[in-house]
């Protein structure tokens, strides 16, 4: 119940940035149009590249633009608040709160993601539908699987961003690590280019890493390239990474708490 | 000729308030109106008033940041908003709550940059820097990054930064806010010396009446965008006799305290508020209270500007 | 006028302060430098991976696309290095630093652009130069082509300059519209990394006559590559880039003046 309230408050907070949201939707749409034409040109040359057809490729572009902010690919979200509170020392208050700190920030980030998917996710998708031929999920399983996979994508990204923010416990300043992490996320999530058209062995390596969870896995479920057991196995891999990453968050937080307690911040 | 000349100055803002999802109400707010005053070279003037009275709007117009809606405005013979860059070389501005120094670099570096952008000759820069470093006791701090300075040290750095180009006028916005008593005293002392020796004209906005008492021969009170008082500090104090408050925490609850020279105007449990004239000494009252009651704690609240202004209205 | 002559010098003084400031946190400095090198590297890897899948995009091979990519990259790289910080107008308004800048005897644009100057952005320019060099290796150079190439690079920088300034000025009216400008600056860069032939005719017209990014590299490169214009635009467009640059600079200058005037007349 508490977490629901935290999520709701975070949703409302992000919904106050109206112009920023509109400007963001515009920019996502512009990039969506550019990449659509680029991919159409590519798939015109190789109509089966990566096992996708041209419609799949364009759909992938718009799913990517819709998830860019939702999954917070570049970083951002409630973990930026955390990094700020670590820098100022306010984090001591969070550490002594009788609720899980990871849970607290995660709930907030899910509230943010909900706002972003409803605005910066839906709007570009609708525009993409109007301008290009986009495939919608073919089956109920695909639609449900996509939603589940999307939630897991946000959680995975949250866990990584949380770890990045925690670097501020030792470095004071997260900007360097945050930018580096964003750069890796953009490339390894398949935002630059779908992971499925990467040459081997890069393709297999990228698909096994947690960043594949951000975009490639949900997109493949939406497009029907993962169906039946494929959906289950995709989601299982996402869940596995989440378990590992959240456990890591707890370990890092434990170490940070000891540091704060011993050194007084 | 007056250094600052303000006649019938007005500044209106258009405010749009969201009244529905897509509709907005447009209304005009007159932040400054019918403002008239003149300041001569060498004066030290306190510019005071409650929050939202139009203080910062006036300062923004005087420094050229904001264009007046109407009226006449000249600073050092220049029209601030049109000749802003020219004016910038002749004034210094210090905003108490934010620094213009480079956060991660030693003080010295900020000063050197300012020397260049204000084109101060090397000899004059050296002379000024030496003098201010001496007066403000910054010698050991010149090579410390600004982020490691205390608030008071940083404020001294900011004031030095604003003075290196020998401005004719120095605007200070809440220069003592957040400083401890010793730092406040030292700063006021410095500003007095600056005015006496260099003849720098000072205009300061503040919430601290003691700043005014220590520095300003003249006070302009602004309220609702216009000057409601312009004259000597004593005159202001006579008009709205300000009162200080003695807050007494008794060990037990008691009926309102009765002592000579003060009246109890508020009681809340064991805590009582006694007011007495600002000019009177607190010592006999404190002694009388302590002699007659079991006192747990005592504190004295200085009158704030807002209270004085309220008094002016009450007296008018 | 004395003020304008001193502007480059003043810019360098302020920029140097920020470079030294950024060295106060060495780890962050090096990580940011690494990130920025990695960004440009991976950006190019993305393009190379595309050409791993296909041999031509919109009828243009890797060598030709490298020329387009490099020319656009140099332009955005230089503009971003020199005046990219203009994106932060909204932040300066919100935090009040804009007011402090207005009380200094240095042109506001110089102060804002030199603010948070980041030397690491040189990485992008270096990468773009390398890619451009690779593309240029295969060009049959003639004196007139050298002239067109020189005009192209200068115009490319100036057009992106103008975009940064003009679209950032919107923030004088709506503070949090930074991303809107990105659609034209970084978006314009992404568009011009590809041959215009991947876009439909209407898009090309828009990119020629409305938001003229096609002049950043497309028209001059067609000349350098000895290619007839696939859309049948006049051949003299190849040397028209400087005129377009002058036009966009004028618009940006007007936008800047209007923006500052708006700020000083509303204070918000």
mmCIF file of C-alpha atoms in Angstrom, chain B residues 123-286:
data_model
loop_
_atom_site.group_PDB
_atom_site.id
_atom_site.type_symbol
_atom_site.label_atom_id
_atom_site.label_comp_id
_atom_site.label_asym_id
_atom_site.label_seq_id
_atom_site.Cartn_x
_atom_site.Cartn_y
_atom_site.Cartn_z
ATOM 1 C CA UNK B 123 48.930 47.552 -11.120
ATOM 2 C CA UNK B 124 45.467 48.676 -10.082
ATOM 3 C CA UNK B 125 44.307 45.066 -9.768
ATOM 4 C CA UNK B 126 47.255 44.238 -7.529
ATOM 5 C CA UNK B 127 46.593 47.267 -5.362
ATOM 6 C CA UNK B 128 42.867 46.541 -5.023
ATOM 7 C CA UNK B 129 43.362 42.865 -4.410
ATOM 8 C CA UNK B 130 45.979 43.481 -1.726
ATOM 9 C CA UNK B 131 43.766 45.975 -0.005
ATOM 10 C CA UNK B 132 40.611 43.874 0.002
ATOM 11 C CA UNK B 133 42.450 40.699 0.942
ATOM 12 C CA UNK B 134 43.907 42.605 3.877
ATOM 13 C CA UNK B 135 40.640 44.224 4.946
ATOM 14 C CA UNK B 136 38.547 41.093 4.527
ATOM 15 C CA UNK B 137 41.184 38.761 5.889
ATOM 16 C CA UNK B 138 41.221 36.527 2.819
ATOM 17 C CA UNK B 139 44.985 35.967 2.707
ATOM 18 C CA UNK B 140 44.996 32.296 3.665
ATOM 19 C CA UNK B 141 41.964 31.525 1.543
ATOM 20 C CA UNK B 142 43.136 32.726 -1.859
ATOM 21 C CA UNK B 143 44.279 29.263 -2.884
ATOM 22 C CA UNK B 144 41.312 27.367 -1.441
ATOM 23 C CA UNK B 145 38.627 26.081 -3.829
ATOM 24 C CA UNK B 146 35.439 28.038 -3.303
ATOM 25 C CA UNK B 147 33.413 24.940 -2.461
ATOM 26 C CA UNK B 148 35.545 24.467 0.660
ATOM 27 C CA UNK B 149 34.860 27.972 1.986
ATOM 28 C CA UNK B 150 32.310 28.687 4.681
ATOM 29 C CA UNK B 151 29.331 30.840 3.859
ATOM 30 C CA UNK B 152 30.936 33.901 5.468
ATOM 31 C CA UNK B 153 34.255 33.378 3.688
ATOM 32 C CA UNK B 154 32.463 32.918 0.404
ATOM 33 C CA UNK B 155 30.492 36.127 0.911
ATOM 34 C CA UNK B 156 33.741 38.017 1.523
ATOM 35 C CA UNK B 157 35.089 36.475 -1.678
ATOM 36 C CA UNK B 158 31.967 37.520 -3.583
ATOM 37 C CA UNK B 159 32.211 41.081 -2.308
ATOM 38 C CA UNK B 160 35.857 41.307 -3.277
ATOM 39 C CA UNK B 161 34.931 39.967 -6.708
ATOM 40 C CA UNK B 162 32.318 42.696 -7.093
ATOM 41 C CA UNK B 163 34.779 45.439 -6.118
ATOM 42 C CA UNK B 164 37.929 44.619 -8.092
ATOM 43 C CA UNK B 165 36.958 46.934 -10.951
ATOM 44 C CA UNK B 166 36.342 49.920 -8.642
ATOM 45 C CA UNK B 167 32.598 50.250 -9.174
ATOM 46 C CA UNK B 168 30.969 53.554 -8.290
ATOM 47 C CA UNK B 169 27.917 51.771 -6.951
ATOM 48 C CA UNK B 170 27.704 48.488 -5.081
ATOM 49 C CA UNK B 171 24.359 46.729 -4.886
ATOM 50 C CA UNK B 172 24.106 44.189 -2.116
ATOM 51 C CA UNK B 173 21.163 41.828 -1.885
ATOM 52 C CA UNK B 174 20.870 40.306 1.600
ATOM 53 C CA UNK B 175 24.644 40.358 2.156
ATOM 54 C CA UNK B 176 24.523 39.050 5.714
ATOM 55 C CA UNK B 177 21.912 36.333 5.309
ATOM 56 C CA UNK B 178 22.974 33.117 6.995
ATOM 57 C CA UNK B 179 26.153 34.604 8.502
ATOM 58 C CA UNK B 180 27.144 34.309 12.153
ATOM 59 C CA UNK B 181 27.363 37.385 14.366
ATOM 60 C CA UNK B 182 31.138 37.790 14.045
ATOM 61 C CA UNK B 183 31.061 37.553 10.251
ATOM 62 C CA UNK B 184 28.198 40.013 10.076
ATOM 63 C CA UNK B 185 30.082 42.499 12.195
ATOM 64 C CA UNK B 186 33.253 42.179 10.164
ATOM 65 C CA UNK B 187 31.387 42.630 6.921
ATOM 66 C CA UNK B 188 29.587 45.755 8.110
ATOM 67 C CA UNK B 189 32.868 47.194 9.311
ATOM 68 C CA UNK B 190 34.377 46.595 5.900
ATOM 69 C CA UNK B 191 31.485 48.215 4.045
ATOM 70 C CA UNK B 192 31.741 51.304 6.256
ATOM 71 C CA UNK B 193 35.453 51.582 5.521
ATOM 72 C CA UNK B 194 34.827 51.133 1.811
ATOM 73 C CA UNK B 195 32.298 53.931 1.799
ATOM 74 C CA UNK B 196 34.436 56.258 3.893
ATOM 75 C CA UNK B 197 37.712 55.749 2.066
ATOM 76 C CA UNK B 198 36.644 55.194 -1.502
ATOM 77 C CA UNK B 199 33.317 56.970 -1.515
ATOM 78 C CA UNK B 200 31.589 53.940 -3.020
ATOM 79 C CA UNK B 201 27.834 54.367 -3.058
ATOM 80 C CA UNK B 202 26.070 51.468 -1.362
ATOM 81 C CA UNK B 203 22.549 50.292 -1.892
ATOM 82 C CA UNK B 204 21.507 47.274 0.081
ATOM 83 C CA UNK B 205 18.358 45.256 0.454
ATOM 84 C CA UNK B 206 18.083 43.332 3.656
ATOM 85 C CA UNK B 207 15.765 41.780 6.196
ATOM 86 C CA UNK B 208 18.214 42.483 8.983
ATOM 87 C CA UNK B 209 17.484 45.786 10.737
ATOM 88 C CA UNK B 210 20.928 45.729 12.307
ATOM 89 C CA UNK B 211 22.513 45.925 8.856
ATOM 90 C CA UNK B 212 20.583 49.120 8.347
ATOM 91 C CA UNK B 213 21.427 50.485 11.773
ATOM 92 C CA UNK B 214 25.106 49.787 11.291
ATOM 93 C CA UNK B 215 25.401 51.079 7.755
ATOM 94 C CA UNK B 216 22.682 53.300 6.420
ATOM 95 C CA UNK B 217 22.079 56.968 7.069
ATOM 96 C CA UNK B 218 19.096 56.726 4.835
ATOM 97 C CA UNK B 219 16.343 54.203 4.362
ATOM 98 C CA UNK B 220 13.847 53.758 1.571
ATOM 99 C CA UNK B 221 10.923 51.537 2.466
ATOM 100 C CA UNK B 222 9.027 50.026 -0.421
ATOM 101 C CA UNK B 223 5.682 48.350 -0.125
ATOM 102 C CA UNK B 224 3.235 47.280 -2.808
ATOM 103 C CA UNK B 225 5.664 48.586 -5.409
ATOM 104 C CA UNK B 226 6.017 52.130 -4.209
ATOM 105 C CA UNK B 227 8.143 54.048 -1.688
ATOM 106 C CA UNK B 228 6.219 54.525 1.539
ATOM 107 C CA UNK B 229 9.113 56.061 3.419
ATOM 108 C CA UNK B 230 12.323 57.819 2.419
ATOM 109 C CA UNK B 231 14.441 59.420 5.084
ATOM 110 C CA UNK B 232 16.798 58.977 8.000
ATOM 111 C CA UNK B 233 16.763 55.811 10.042
ATOM 112 C CA UNK B 234 15.949 57.682 13.264
ATOM 113 C CA UNK B 235 12.928 59.183 11.596
ATOM 114 C CA UNK B 236 11.776 55.712 10.575
ATOM 115 C CA UNK B 237 12.254 54.411 14.088
ATOM 116 C CA UNK B 238 10.346 57.337 15.517
ATOM 117 C CA UNK B 239 7.452 56.782 13.142
ATOM 118 C CA UNK B 240 7.056 53.136 13.788
ATOM 119 C CA UNK B 241 8.529 52.584 17.186
ATOM 120 C CA UNK B 242 9.934 49.128 16.898
ATOM 121 C CA UNK B 243 9.784 46.702 19.751
ATOM 122 C CA UNK B 244 11.870 43.724 20.664
ATOM 123 C CA UNK B 245 10.469 40.539 22.080
ATOM 124 C CA UNK B 246 11.720 38.574 25.067
ATOM 125 C CA UNK B 247 10.723 34.929 24.861
ATOM 126 C CA UNK B 248 10.654 33.318 28.299
ATOM 127 C CA UNK B 249 10.417 29.571 28.894
ATOM 128 C CA UNK B 250 9.273 29.023 32.482
ATOM 129 C CA UNK B 251 9.729 25.802 34.351
ATOM 130 C CA UNK B 252 5.967 25.640 35.008
ATOM 131 C CA UNK B 253 2.954 27.246 33.497
ATOM 132 C CA UNK B 254 2.103 30.568 35.085
ATOM 133 C CA UNK B 255 -0.278 33.500 34.642
ATOM 134 C CA UNK B 256 1.042 36.317 32.387
ATOM 135 C CA UNK B 257 4.324 37.753 33.712
ATOM 136 C CA UNK B 258 4.173 41.247 35.170
ATOM 137 C CA UNK B 259 7.424 43.271 35.161
ATOM 138 C CA UNK B 260 8.180 46.960 34.641
ATOM 139 C CA UNK B 261 9.081 48.161 31.174
ATOM 140 C CA UNK B 262 7.575 45.230 29.256
ATOM 141 C CA UNK B 263 4.183 43.816 28.526
ATOM 142 C CA UNK B 264 3.238 40.198 28.019
ATOM 143 C CA UNK B 265 1.333 39.788 24.810
ATOM 144 C CA UNK B 266 1.222 36.043 24.349
ATOM 145 C CA UNK B 267 1.175 32.947 26.569
ATOM 146 C CA UNK B 268 1.412 29.357 25.385
ATOM 147 C CA UNK B 269 1.863 26.778 28.137
ATOM 148 C CA UNK B 270 5.109 27.552 29.969
ATOM 149 C CA UNK B 271 6.299 29.891 27.163
ATOM 150 C CA UNK B 272 5.514 33.628 27.251
ATOM 151 C CA UNK B 273 6.284 36.519 24.916
ATOM 152 C CA UNK B 274 7.097 39.944 26.377
ATOM 153 C CA UNK B 275 7.584 43.007 24.222
ATOM 154 C CA UNK B 276 9.589 46.098 25.079
ATOM 155 C CA UNK B 277 10.863 49.151 23.153
ATOM 156 C CA UNK B 278 13.778 48.358 20.865
ATOM 157 C CA UNK B 279 15.736 51.283 22.255
ATOM 158 C CA UNK B 280 15.542 50.040 25.831
ATOM 159 C CA UNK B 281 18.059 47.701 27.367
ATOM 160 C CA UNK B 282 16.942 44.118 27.867
ATOM 161 C CA UNK B 283 19.078 43.624 30.948
ATOM 162 C CA UNK B 284 16.765 45.063 33.666
ATOM 163 C CA UNK B 285 13.776 43.215 32.229
ATOM 164 C CA UNK B 286 15.632 39.917 32.101
#
